[in-house]
PDB file of C-alpha atoms in Angstrom:
ATOM      1  CA  UNK A   1      -0.002   0.003  -0.002  1.00 86.00           C
ATOM      2  CA  UNK A   2       1.203   3.489  -0.753  1.00 92.00           C
ATOM      3  CA  UNK A   3      -0.077   6.780   0.609  1.00 94.00           C
ATOM      4  CA  UNK A   4      -0.494  10.216  -0.958  1.00 94.00           C
ATOM      5  CA  UNK A   5       3.044  11.268  -0.120  1.00 95.00           C
ATOM      6  CA  UNK A   6       4.443   8.152  -1.820  1.00 95.00           C
ATOM      7  CA  UNK A   7       2.211   8.812  -4.851  1.00 94.00           C
ATOM      8  CA  UNK A   8       3.343  12.440  -5.026  1.00 95.00           C
ATOM      9  CA  UNK A   9       7.010  11.407  -4.868  1.00 96.00           C
ATOM     10  CA  UNK A  10       6.460   8.744  -7.567  1.00 95.00           C
ATOM     11  CA  UNK A  11       4.584  11.166  -9.850  1.00 94.00           C
ATOM     12  CA  UNK A  12       7.205  13.908  -9.465  1.00 95.00           C
ATOM     13  CA  UNK A  13      10.153  11.613 -10.192  1.00 93.00           C
ATOM     14  CA  UNK A  14       8.234  10.068 -13.115  1.00 91.00           C
ATOM     15  CA  UNK A  15       7.605  13.473 -14.642  1.00 90.00           C
ATOM     16  CA  UNK A  16      11.045  14.906 -13.786  1.00 92.00           C
ATOM     17  CA  UNK A  17      13.545  12.088 -13.208  1.00 90.00           C
ATOM     18  CA  UNK A  18      16.500  14.521 -12.945  1.00 92.00           C
ATOM     19  CA  UNK A  19      14.954  16.653 -10.231  1.00 94.00           C
ATOM     20  CA  UNK A  20      16.974  15.129  -7.391  1.00 95.00           C
ATOM     21  CA  UNK A  21      16.011  14.649  -3.778  1.00 97.00           C
ATOM     22  CA  UNK A  22      16.640  18.273  -2.790  1.00 97.00           C
ATOM     23  CA  UNK A  23      14.572  19.615  -5.693  1.00 97.00           C
ATOM     24  CA  UNK A  24      11.815  17.155  -4.924  1.00 97.00           C
ATOM     25  CA  UNK A  25      11.771  18.126  -1.275  1.00 97.00           C
ATOM     26  CA  UNK A  26      11.404  21.804  -2.207  1.00 97.00           C
ATOM     27  CA  UNK A  27       8.706  21.126  -4.776  1.00 97.00           C
ATOM     28  CA  UNK A  28       6.702  18.825  -2.468  1.00 97.00           C
ATOM     29  CA  UNK A  29       7.206  20.893   0.670  1.00 97.00           C
ATOM     30  CA  UNK A  30       8.777  17.955   2.499  1.00 97.00           C
ATOM     31  CA  UNK A  31      12.048  17.528   4.341  1.00 97.00           C
ATOM     32  CA  UNK A  32      14.898  16.171   2.219  1.00 97.00           C
ATOM     33  CA  UNK A  33      15.218  13.215   4.625  1.00 97.00           C
ATOM     34  CA  UNK A  34      11.517  12.410   4.229  1.00 97.00           C
ATOM     35  CA  UNK A  35      11.799  12.274   0.429  1.00 97.00           C
ATOM     36  CA  UNK A  36      14.941  10.111   0.609  1.00 97.00           C
ATOM     37  CA  UNK A  37      13.343   7.811   3.192  1.00 97.00           C
ATOM     38  CA  UNK A  38      10.233   7.413   0.994  1.00 96.00           C
ATOM     39  CA  UNK A  39      12.384   6.607  -2.065  1.00 97.00           C
ATOM     40  CA  UNK A  40      14.421   4.081  -0.068  1.00 96.00           C
ATOM     41  CA  UNK A  41      11.264   2.462   1.307  1.00 96.00           C
ATOM     42  CA  UNK A  42       9.615   2.261  -2.115  1.00 96.00           C
ATOM     43  CA  UNK A  43      12.792   0.748  -3.604  1.00 95.00           C
ATOM     44  CA  UNK A  44      13.149  -1.768  -0.743  1.00 96.00           C
ATOM     45  CA  UNK A  45       9.558  -2.891  -1.218  1.00 95.00           C
ATOM     46  CA  UNK A  46      10.074  -3.319  -4.931  1.00 94.00           C
ATOM     47  CA  UNK A  47       7.659  -0.545  -5.942  1.00 94.00           C
ATOM     48  CA  UNK A  48      10.473   1.411  -7.585  1.00 94.00           C
ATOM     49  CA  UNK A  49      12.450  -1.026  -9.679  1.00 92.00           C
ATOM     50  CA  UNK A  50      15.018   1.233 -11.368  1.00 88.00           C
ATOM     51  CA  UNK A  51      16.186   4.652 -12.411  1.00 86.00           C
ATOM     52  CA  UNK A  52      17.653   4.018 -15.835  1.00 82.00           C
ATOM     53  CA  UNK A  53      16.712   5.902 -18.978  1.00 84.00           C
ATOM     54  CA  UNK A  54      13.788   4.679 -21.050  1.00 86.00           C
ATOM     55  CA  UNK A  55      14.998   3.880 -24.572  1.00 91.00           C
ATOM     56  CA  UNK A  56      13.090   3.907 -27.831  1.00 94.00           C
ATOM     57  CA  UNK A  57      13.789   0.760 -29.907  1.00 96.00           C
ATOM     58  CA  UNK A  58      12.665   2.686 -33.035  1.00 96.00           C
ATOM     59  CA  UNK A  59      15.198   5.461 -32.390  1.00 96.00           C
ATOM     60  CA  UNK A  60      17.882   2.793 -31.974  1.00 97.00           C
ATOM     61  CA  UNK A  61      17.045   1.445 -35.444  1.00 97.00           C
ATOM     62  CA  UNK A  62      14.429  -1.204 -34.514  1.00 98.00           C
ATOM     63  CA  UNK A  63      11.098   0.226 -35.721  1.00 98.00           C
ATOM     64  CA  UNK A  64       9.299  -3.137 -36.052  1.00 98.00           C
ATOM     65  CA  UNK A  65       7.671  -4.605 -32.938  1.00 98.00           C
ATOM     66  CA  UNK A  66       6.176  -8.087 -32.881  1.00 98.00           C
ATOM     67  CA  UNK A  67       4.682 -10.374 -30.293  1.00 98.00           C
ATOM     68  CA  UNK A  68       5.657 -14.033 -30.376  1.00 98.00           C
ATOM     69  CA  UNK A  69       3.727 -16.827 -28.694  1.00 98.00           C
ATOM     70  CA  UNK A  70       6.095 -19.728 -28.163  1.00 97.00           C
ATOM     71  CA  UNK A  71       5.482 -23.369 -27.499  1.00 96.00           C
ATOM     72  CA  UNK A  72       8.346 -24.992 -25.619  1.00 95.00           C
ATOM     73  CA  UNK A  73       9.429 -28.556 -24.899  1.00 93.00           C
ATOM     74  CA  UNK A  74       7.852 -29.143 -21.520  1.00 86.00           C
ATOM     75  CA  UNK A  75      10.562 -31.587 -20.465  1.00 87.00           C
ATOM     76  CA  UNK A  76      13.135 -28.780 -20.640  1.00 78.00           C
ATOM     77  CA  UNK A  77      11.106 -26.402 -18.487  1.00 83.00           C
ATOM     78  CA  UNK A  78      10.918 -22.646 -18.894  1.00 91.00           C
ATOM     79  CA  UNK A  79      14.414 -21.881 -17.554  1.00 92.00           C
ATOM     80  CA  UNK A  80      16.383 -23.099 -20.561  1.00 93.00           C
ATOM     81  CA  UNK A  81      14.091 -21.322 -23.010  1.00 95.00           C
ATOM     82  CA  UNK A  82      14.224 -18.140 -20.927  1.00 96.00           C
ATOM     83  CA  UNK A  83      18.041 -18.230 -20.784  1.00 96.00           C
ATOM     84  CA  UNK A  84      18.169 -18.643 -24.567  1.00 97.00           C
ATOM     85  CA  UNK A  85      15.758 -15.710 -25.095  1.00 97.00           C
ATOM     86  CA  UNK A  86      17.772 -13.519 -22.713  1.00 98.00           C
ATOM     87  CA  UNK A  87      20.747 -13.964 -25.032  1.00 98.00           C
ATOM     88  CA  UNK A  88      18.932 -12.426 -28.011  1.00 98.00           C
ATOM     89  CA  UNK A  89      19.155  -8.600 -27.862  1.00 98.00           C
ATOM     90  CA  UNK A  90      15.968  -8.107 -29.886  1.00 98.00           C
ATOM     91  CA  UNK A  91      13.888  -9.991 -27.282  1.00 98.00           C
ATOM     92  CA  UNK A  92      12.900  -7.089 -25.016  1.00 97.00           C
ATOM     93  CA  UNK A  93      10.352  -8.931 -22.872  1.00 97.00           C
ATOM     94  CA  UNK A  94       9.381 -12.533 -22.156  1.00 97.00           C
ATOM     95  CA  UNK A  95       6.566 -13.809 -19.938  1.00 97.00           C
ATOM     96  CA  UNK A  96       5.291 -17.279 -19.024  1.00 96.00           C
ATOM     97  CA  UNK A  97       1.621 -17.409 -20.063  1.00 96.00           C
ATOM     98  CA  UNK A  98      -1.466 -19.590 -19.798  1.00 94.00           C
ATOM     99  CA  UNK A  99      -3.454 -20.732 -22.811  1.00 90.00           C
ATOM    100  CA  UNK A 100      -2.364 -22.144 -26.168  1.00 88.00           C
ATOM    101  CA  UNK A 101       1.282 -21.076 -25.800  1.00 94.00           C
ATOM    102  CA  UNK A 102       3.892 -21.318 -23.061  1.00 96.00           C
ATOM    103  CA  UNK A 103       5.844 -18.077 -23.424  1.00 97.00           C
ATOM    104  CA  UNK A 104       5.001 -14.679 -24.848  1.00 97.00           C
ATOM    105  CA  UNK A 105       7.768 -12.424 -26.123  1.00 98.00           C
ATOM    106  CA  UNK A 106       7.928  -8.885 -27.317  1.00 98.00           C
ATOM    107  CA  UNK A 107      10.632  -8.567 -29.946  1.00 98.00           C
ATOM    108  CA  UNK A 108      11.917  -5.776 -32.128  1.00 98.00           C
ATOM    109  CA  UNK A 109      13.551  -5.805 -35.535  1.00 98.00           C
ATOM    110  CA  UNK A 110      15.107  -3.470 -38.087  1.00 98.00           C
ATOM    111  CA  UNK A 111      12.560  -4.428 -40.776  1.00 98.00           C
ATOM    112  CA  UNK A 112       9.961  -7.091 -41.565  1.00 97.00           C
ATOM    113  CA  UNK A 113      12.724  -9.060 -43.329  1.00 97.00           C
ATOM    114  CA  UNK A 114      14.916  -8.705 -40.221  1.00 98.00           C
ATOM    115  CA  UNK A 115      12.014  -9.977 -38.091  1.00 98.00           C
ATOM    116  CA  UNK A 116      12.442 -13.363 -39.809  1.00 98.00           C
ATOM    117  CA  UNK A 117      16.071 -13.400 -38.614  1.00 98.00           C
ATOM    118  CA  UNK A 118      14.926 -12.665 -35.059  1.00 98.00           C
ATOM    119  CA  UNK A 119      12.277 -15.400 -35.184  1.00 98.00           C
ATOM    120  CA  UNK A 120      14.863 -17.842 -36.532  1.00 98.00           C
ATOM    121  CA  UNK A 121      17.163 -16.959 -33.667  1.00 98.00           C
ATOM    122  CA  UNK A 122      14.340 -17.595 -31.183  1.00 98.00           C
ATOM    123  CA  UNK A 123      13.609 -20.962 -32.793  1.00 97.00           C
ATOM    124  CA  UNK A 124      17.288 -21.980 -32.895  1.00 97.00           C
ATOM    125  CA  UNK A 125      17.122 -23.577 -29.453  1.00 95.00           C
ATOM    126  CA  UNK A 126      15.946 -27.132 -28.890  1.00 94.00           C
ATOM    127  CA  UNK A 127      13.592 -26.078 -26.098  1.00 94.00           C
ATOM    128  CA  UNK A 128      11.575 -23.786 -28.424  1.00 96.00           C
ATOM    129  CA  UNK A 129       9.307 -25.886 -30.635  1.00 95.00           C
ATOM    130  CA  UNK A 130       7.118 -23.376 -32.454  1.00 96.00           C
ATOM    131  CA  UNK A 131       6.294 -19.700 -32.628  1.00 97.00           C
ATOM    132  CA  UNK A 132       3.360 -17.631 -33.792  1.00 97.00           C
ATOM    133  CA  UNK A 133       4.051 -13.979 -34.588  1.00 97.00           C
ATOM    134  CA  UNK A 134       1.826 -10.909 -34.616  1.00 98.00           C
ATOM    135  CA  UNK A 135       3.281  -7.672 -35.912  1.00 98.00           C
ATOM    136  CA  UNK A 136       2.337  -4.446 -34.096  1.00 97.00           C
ATOM    137  CA  UNK A 137       1.050  -1.735 -36.425  1.00 97.00           C
ATOM    138  CA  UNK A 138       0.826   1.262 -34.061  1.00 95.00           C
ATOM    139  CA  UNK A 139       1.158   1.791 -30.317  1.00 94.00           C
ATOM    140  CA  UNK A 140      -2.144   2.979 -28.861  1.00 96.00           C
ATOM    141  CA  UNK A 141      -1.223   2.978 -25.160  1.00 94.00           C
ATOM    142  CA  UNK A 142       2.470   2.766 -24.269  1.00 89.00           C
ATOM    143  CA  UNK A 143       3.800   0.774 -21.343  1.00 87.00           C
ATOM    144  CA  UNK A 144       2.729   2.612 -18.213  1.00 87.00           C
ATOM    145  CA  UNK A 145       2.335   2.039 -14.513  1.00 87.00           C
ATOM    146  CA  UNK A 146       1.817   5.548 -13.107  1.00 88.00           C
ATOM    147  CA  UNK A 147      -2.009   5.159 -13.252  1.00 90.00           C
ATOM    148  CA  UNK A 148      -1.587   2.146 -10.937  1.00 89.00           C
ATOM    149  CA  UNK A 149       0.254   4.311  -8.405  1.00 88.00           C
ATOM    150  CA  UNK A 150      -2.590   6.794  -8.490  1.00 87.00           C
ATOM    151  CA  UNK A 151      -5.168   4.035  -8.035  1.00 90.00           C
ATOM    152  CA  UNK A 152      -3.181   2.268  -5.293  1.00 89.00           C
ATOM    153  CA  UNK A 153      -3.320   5.123  -2.756  1.00 89.00           C
ATOM    154  CA  UNK A 154      -5.093   3.774   0.264  1.00 71.00           C
ATOM    155  CA  UNK A 155      -5.849   0.417  -1.336  1.00 70.00           C
ATOM    156  CA  UNK A 156      -4.847  -2.555   0.807  1.00 66.00           C
TER     157      UNK A 156
END
């Protein structure tokens, strides 16, 4: 559970990640130690998971995004497939799923032709049996979690 102070700290650092603790304390009207303690607490609880820059795959030369549903060899488990996927730079996310597939991956590529190379790399491991690909046409709602922080205030 987070409170309004936590939410305000999260919103401010989300909007202005370079503000720093002193700037945040001035803007929020809180003691510097309070802001730092809140950040430390949120990080220790796993609410804040990192401070790195958010990168655009398209700006890095990977404008094609696709979603792969993978079927894996059950005898090998998810670990071997996940380790293989982690070694492919174009795999930017992988999740174990329920339903027809076993793993879901978000991948990026330089072009539709290059996407075939990425899919071939994914399939190059014995634990990955089959893939189904869906190409993203346009992002409608980008990855976001700030609305969750707003909704979580006071929610057990």
